[in-house]
Amino acid sequence: MLENLLRRKPVDQATPDGEEHGGLKRSLGPVDLTALGIGAIIGAGIFSSTGSAAAGDAQHVGAGPALIVSYLLVAVACGFAALCYAELASMIPVAGSAYTYSYVALGELVAWIIGWDLMLEYGVGNVAVAISWGDYFKSFLAGFGVTIPEWMSTPSLIARDHAPPGLFEHAPHLFGIPIVFNLPAALIVVALTVILVVGVKESVWLNSVMVALKLVLVVGFIAVGAFYVMPTNWHPFAPNGFTGIMTGASVVFFAYIGFDAVSTTAEEARNPQRDMPIGMIASLMICTVLYVAVAAVLTGMVPFHDLAVGDPLAHALQVAGLTKLAGVLSLGAVIAMTAVLLVFQLGQPRIFMSMARDGLLPGVFARLHPRFRTPHINTIICGVLVAIPSMLFEIGDALDFTNIGTLFAFVLVSAGVIVLRRSDPNRQRPFRTPWVPLVPAASIVCCVGLMAFLPGITWLRFGGWLAIGFVIYFAYSRKHSRLAQSAPTPAAPPSTAH
């Protein structure tokens, strides 16, 4: 029984799977992959969570100006993880990301856990980003005098005591039930789903345009805001000490989620052994420099305890009297989060596809569109599963829930590097993680440390999500696994009859 749960997929078998199923189109170079990473990383995290991480909220103590240190600590943790991802991505250049790597290194049960976990990371994370996108889009239109009715831009499951005044009374009613939903959040998901069905190259081109625009806006905020920095706002630097810094790091970790999404496109990279490490590490380095600069300027412009708002960067510009630039920044936030939605909606269907190829999910999830060569069925299903909740739910604890899932994935990928170095030391590694096992071990320690500072309720919800995954695995996936189907049938014991 235990041997079956820990059966591993040979590296040689993992690599040609894409070719066996027709293969995705290899059209992405290092610049495309770096742009994908930046597109996924710079988004709702920097535009929304920065303020609450500095000021604190009901569940977290604030880091204050020491948020700069929080960003650097998270960058170090993600840097260790990125080096581990880069080695495995160069060894196993197929779609699937941490799921495929875990299948090869740690066995089927762990692979299923990480695949189920990645559904949480991409799905719940994208619901949160879509809701935040809807809020920024609504504010952007309001700047031009265009007002979206509250009942058409507010989640229906919002608590009545937190609802805008008169929301349920002014909404249209059907059979006495008020019709309230967040239409902008759902529409952006639907639009991006259509784009992703058409083809990844077209999607990457759109992402590159959005990345260029939002980089201009972020750099513009740093350049303009630097003239309004008052050093007195940096005192006290760390009002809540080490606890505040680490708690801030656990919150802003969401701002770094995305570089691992690059690894889901390994099967579409022209030269994955060379380009995947470049894409992940370059995007992480570029974003770290921007994040540290933004945190320094933001906390220097406005006292950190006044940053507990949904749009901290725009708020800082408004405090400085730069209201027109604040409106332009709102546009930047819309663009940034559109890029994040695009990249995450790109990654999730490919994980479904990889799991279906291995028999852990029904075969329909492995089908590619005959013309566009994209996993169209998965893309549409993922679009629906993100669009509907984004119409109904508030962001709530989605950020913490996404963070714990991603950190858990990083831990398993880092462990996979150590295991494969021992179990398959002679395998060709176009990119080698330096100082193994020290770097993977450091990645594991850093990620577990960040997980420890997440709220207890997040751990309980994460445990519930994994429990549901175990039920599905033992009810369906274990029996339909391709490795189980190909395993030799045990010989019958010799007969003792005479």
PDB file of C-alpha atoms in Angstrom, residues 19-160:
ATOM      1  CA  GLU A  19       5.031  15.019 -27.294  1.00  0.00           C
ATOM      2  CA  GLU A  20       2.896  11.928 -26.760  1.00  0.00           C
ATOM      3  CA  HIS A  21      -0.216  14.095 -26.376  1.00  0.00           C
ATOM      4  CA  GLY A  22       0.454  16.296 -29.397  1.00  0.00           C
ATOM      5  CA  GLY A  23       2.427  18.873 -27.440  1.00  0.00           C
ATOM      6  CA  LEU A  24       1.864  22.512 -26.723  1.00  0.00           C
ATOM      7  CA  LYS A  25       3.294  25.050 -29.157  1.00  0.00           C
ATOM      8  CA  ARG A  26       6.868  26.070 -28.260  1.00  0.00           C
ATOM      9  CA  SER A  27       6.813  29.821 -28.889  1.00  0.00           C
ATOM     10  CA  LEU A  28       8.200  31.542 -25.770  1.00  0.00           C
ATOM     11  CA  GLY A  29      11.705  32.977 -25.354  1.00  0.00           C
ATOM     12  CA  PRO A  30      13.522  34.352 -22.274  1.00  0.00           C
ATOM     13  CA  VAL A  31      12.081  37.857 -22.687  1.00  0.00           C
ATOM     14  CA  ASP A  32       8.541  36.401 -22.940  1.00  0.00           C
ATOM     15  CA  LEU A  33       9.092  34.300 -19.819  1.00  0.00           C
ATOM     16  CA  THR A  34      10.586  37.178 -17.839  1.00  0.00           C
ATOM     17  CA  ALA A  35       7.627  39.348 -18.850  1.00  0.00           C
ATOM     18  CA  LEU A  36       5.256  36.571 -17.742  1.00  0.00           C
ATOM     19  CA  GLY A  37       6.983  36.473 -14.356  1.00  0.00           C
ATOM     20  CA  ILE A  38       6.816  40.250 -13.900  1.00  0.00           C
ATOM     21  CA  GLY A  39       3.219  40.223 -15.105  1.00  0.00           C
ATOM     22  CA  ALA A  40       2.304  37.688 -12.426  1.00  0.00           C
ATOM     23  CA  ILE A  41       4.355  39.203  -9.606  1.00  0.00           C
ATOM     24  CA  ILE A  42       3.514  42.919  -9.824  1.00  0.00           C
ATOM     25  CA  GLY A  43      -0.198  43.109  -9.169  1.00  0.00           C
ATOM     26  CA  ALA A  44      -2.688  43.116  -6.334  1.00  0.00           C
ATOM     27  CA  GLY A  45       0.058  42.482  -3.781  1.00  0.00           C
ATOM     28  CA  ILE A  46       1.963  45.722  -4.316  1.00  0.00           C
ATOM     29  CA  PHE A  47      -1.135  47.808  -5.066  1.00  0.00           C
ATOM     30  CA  SER A  48      -3.314  46.523  -2.205  1.00  0.00           C
ATOM     31  CA  SER A  49      -1.539  44.552   0.536  1.00  0.00           C
ATOM     32  CA  THR A  50       1.378  46.976   0.996  1.00  0.00           C
ATOM     33  CA  GLY A  51      -0.688  49.399   3.073  1.00  0.00           C
ATOM     34  CA  SER A  52      -2.166  46.806   5.429  1.00  0.00           C
ATOM     35  CA  ALA A  53       1.229  45.129   5.861  1.00  0.00           C
ATOM     36  CA  ALA A  54       2.727  48.441   6.992  1.00  0.00           C
ATOM     37  CA  ALA A  55      -0.190  49.637   9.141  1.00  0.00           C
ATOM     38  CA  GLY A  56      -1.519  46.285  10.379  1.00  0.00           C
ATOM     39  CA  ASP A  57      -5.122  45.118  10.669  1.00  0.00           C
ATOM     40  CA  ALA A  58      -7.381  43.067  12.935  1.00  0.00           C
ATOM     41  CA  GLN A  59      -5.363  39.857  12.393  1.00  0.00           C
ATOM     42  CA  HIS A  60      -1.851  41.188  11.747  1.00  0.00           C
ATOM     43  CA  VAL A  61       0.480  43.645  13.487  1.00  0.00           C
ATOM     44  CA  GLY A  62       2.043  46.191  11.150  1.00  0.00           C
ATOM     45  CA  ALA A  63       5.674  46.251  10.036  1.00  0.00           C
ATOM     46  CA  GLY A  64       5.792  50.059   9.752  1.00  0.00           C
ATOM     47  CA  PRO A  65       8.625  51.468   7.610  1.00  0.00           C
ATOM     48  CA  ALA A  66      10.470  48.183   8.309  1.00  0.00           C
ATOM     49  CA  LEU A  67       8.249  46.813   5.551  1.00  0.00           C
ATOM     50  CA  ILE A  68      11.375  47.394   3.468  1.00  0.00           C
ATOM     51  CA  VAL A  69      13.043  44.627   5.473  1.00  0.00           C
ATOM     52  CA  SER A  70       9.944  42.426   5.116  1.00  0.00           C
ATOM     53  CA  TYR A  71      10.202  42.663   1.328  1.00  0.00           C
ATOM     54  CA  LEU A  72      13.896  41.813   1.421  1.00  0.00           C
ATOM     55  CA  LEU A  73      13.306  38.780   3.665  1.00  0.00           C
ATOM     56  CA  VAL A  74      10.585  37.468   1.368  1.00  0.00           C
ATOM     57  CA  ALA A  75      12.841  38.074  -1.640  1.00  0.00           C
ATOM     58  CA  VAL A  76      15.543  35.945  -0.021  1.00  0.00           C
ATOM     59  CA  ALA A  77      13.054  33.131   0.692  1.00  0.00           C
ATOM     60  CA  CYS A  78      11.664  33.293  -2.833  1.00  0.00           C
ATOM     61  CA  GLY A  79      15.181  33.500  -4.265  1.00  0.00           C
ATOM     62  CA  PHE A  80      16.129  30.210  -2.606  1.00  0.00           C
ATOM     63  CA  ALA A  81      12.912  28.637  -3.910  1.00  0.00           C
ATOM     64  CA  ALA A  82      13.473  30.068  -7.407  1.00  0.00           C
ATOM     65  CA  LEU A  83      16.900  28.420  -7.618  1.00  0.00           C
ATOM     66  CA  CYS A  84      15.270  25.085  -6.749  1.00  0.00           C
ATOM     67  CA  TYR A  85      12.488  25.622  -9.282  1.00  0.00           C
ATOM     68  CA  ALA A  86      15.068  26.501 -11.942  1.00  0.00           C
ATOM     69  CA  GLU A  87      16.952  23.218 -11.540  1.00  0.00           C
ATOM     70  CA  LEU A  88      13.820  21.088 -11.735  1.00  0.00           C
ATOM     71  CA  ALA A  89      12.359  23.118 -14.621  1.00  0.00           C
ATOM     72  CA  SER A  90      15.541  22.617 -16.648  1.00  0.00           C
ATOM     73  CA  MET A  91      15.547  18.864 -15.882  1.00  0.00           C
ATOM     74  CA  ILE A  92      11.834  18.332 -16.550  1.00  0.00           C
ATOM     75  CA  PRO A  93      10.792  20.889 -19.217  1.00  0.00           C
ATOM     76  CA  VAL A  94       7.086  20.032 -19.385  1.00  0.00           C
ATOM     77  CA  ALA A  95       3.910  21.664 -18.136  1.00  0.00           C
ATOM     78  CA  GLY A  96       2.837  21.049 -14.552  1.00  0.00           C
ATOM     79  CA  SER A  97       5.248  23.074 -12.409  1.00  0.00           C
ATOM     80  CA  ALA A  98       5.678  21.830  -8.828  1.00  0.00           C
ATOM     81  CA  TYR A  99       3.166  19.028  -9.425  1.00  0.00           C
ATOM     82  CA  THR A 100       5.332  17.347 -12.063  1.00  0.00           C
ATOM     83  CA  TYR A 101       8.529  17.929 -10.099  1.00  0.00           C
ATOM     84  CA  SER A 102       7.020  16.350  -6.976  1.00  0.00           C
ATOM     85  CA  TYR A 103       5.783  13.337  -8.977  1.00  0.00           C
ATOM     86  CA  VAL A 104       9.322  12.654 -10.169  1.00  0.00           C
ATOM     87  CA  ALA A 105      11.093  13.351  -6.869  1.00  0.00           C
ATOM     88  CA  LEU A 106       8.707  12.536  -4.026  1.00  0.00           C
ATOM     89  CA  GLY A 107       6.067  10.156  -5.379  1.00  0.00           C
ATOM     90  CA  GLU A 108       2.436  10.071  -6.467  1.00  0.00           C
ATOM     91  CA  LEU A 109       0.679  10.951  -3.213  1.00  0.00           C
ATOM     92  CA  VAL A 110       2.877  14.008  -2.658  1.00  0.00           C
ATOM     93  CA  ALA A 111       2.357  14.986  -6.307  1.00  0.00           C
ATOM     94  CA  TRP A 112      -1.395  14.804  -5.867  1.00  0.00           C
ATOM     95  CA  ILE A 113      -1.185  16.905  -2.701  1.00  0.00           C
ATOM     96  CA  ILE A 114       0.859  19.576  -4.457  1.00  0.00           C
ATOM     97  CA  GLY A 115      -1.381  19.540  -7.534  1.00  0.00           C
ATOM     98  CA  TRP A 116      -4.429  19.983  -5.315  1.00  0.00           C
ATOM     99  CA  ASP A 117      -2.551  22.675  -3.428  1.00  0.00           C
ATOM    100  CA  LEU A 118      -1.703  24.544  -6.658  1.00  0.00           C
ATOM    101  CA  MET A 119      -5.396  24.617  -7.538  1.00  0.00           C
ATOM    102  CA  LEU A 120      -5.825  26.500  -4.278  1.00  0.00           C
ATOM    103  CA  GLU A 121      -2.966  28.901  -5.062  1.00  0.00           C
ATOM    104  CA  TYR A 122      -4.132  29.805  -8.555  1.00  0.00           C
ATOM    105  CA  GLY A 123      -7.886  29.538  -8.052  1.00  0.00           C
ATOM    106  CA  VAL A 124      -8.380  31.329  -4.735  1.00  0.00           C
ATOM    107  CA  GLY A 125      -5.615  33.791  -5.547  1.00  0.00           C
ATOM    108  CA  ASN A 126      -7.270  34.735  -8.817  1.00  0.00           C
ATOM    109  CA  VAL A 127     -10.648  35.189  -7.139  1.00  0.00           C
ATOM    110  CA  ALA A 128      -9.014  37.699  -4.786  1.00  0.00           C
ATOM    111  CA  VAL A 129      -7.255  39.487  -7.644  1.00  0.00           C
ATOM    112  CA  ALA A 130     -10.443  39.618  -9.735  1.00  0.00           C
ATOM    113  CA  ILE A 131     -12.376  41.185  -6.851  1.00  0.00           C
ATOM    114  CA  SER A 132      -9.624  43.747  -6.290  1.00  0.00           C
ATOM    115  CA  TRP A 133      -9.533  44.432 -10.042  1.00  0.00           C
ATOM    116  CA  GLY A 134     -13.254  45.161  -9.958  1.00  0.00           C
ATOM    117  CA  ASP A 135     -12.788  47.670  -7.121  1.00  0.00           C
ATOM    118  CA  TYR A 136      -9.983  49.535  -8.893  1.00  0.00           C
ATOM    119  CA  PHE A 137     -11.872  49.514 -12.196  1.00  0.00           C
ATOM    120  CA  LYS A 138     -14.900  50.980 -10.471  1.00  0.00           C
ATOM    121  CA  SER A 139     -12.739  53.754  -8.953  1.00  0.00           C
ATOM    122  CA  PHE A 140     -11.090  54.402 -12.308  1.00  0.00           C
ATOM    123  CA  LEU A 141     -14.446  54.882 -14.046  1.00  0.00           C
ATOM    124  CA  ALA A 142     -15.629  57.113 -11.206  1.00  0.00           C
ATOM    125  CA  GLY A 143     -12.757  59.458 -12.018  1.00  0.00           C
ATOM    126  CA  PHE A 144     -14.385  60.033 -15.402  1.00  0.00           C
ATOM    127  CA  GLY A 145     -17.844  60.518 -13.937  1.00  0.00           C
ATOM    128  CA  VAL A 146     -19.016  57.003 -14.834  1.00  0.00           C
ATOM    129  CA  THR A 147     -20.766  55.261 -11.958  1.00  0.00           C
ATOM    130  CA  ILE A 148     -21.489  51.539 -11.822  1.00  0.00           C
ATOM    131  CA  PRO A 149     -24.545  50.830  -9.652  1.00  0.00           C
ATOM    132  CA  GLU A 150     -23.638  49.395  -6.265  1.00  0.00           C
ATOM    133  CA  TRP A 151     -25.867  46.369  -6.776  1.00  0.00           C
ATOM    134  CA  MET A 152     -23.939  45.537  -9.969  1.00  0.00           C
ATOM    135  CA  SER A 153     -20.459  45.931  -8.453  1.00  0.00           C
ATOM    136  CA  THR A 154     -20.786  44.451  -4.945  1.00  0.00           C
ATOM    137  CA  PRO A 155     -20.523  40.744  -4.021  1.00  0.00           C
ATOM    138  CA  SER A 156     -23.893  39.266  -3.102  1.00  0.00           C
ATOM    139  CA  LEU A 157     -22.541  37.401  -0.069  1.00  0.00           C
ATOM    140  CA  ILE A 158     -21.314  40.546   1.638  1.00  0.00           C
ATOM    141  CA  ALA A 159     -22.463  40.844   5.243  1.00  0.00           C
ATOM    142  CA  ARG A 160     -25.442  43.182   5.538  1.00  0.00           C
TER     143      ARG A 160
END
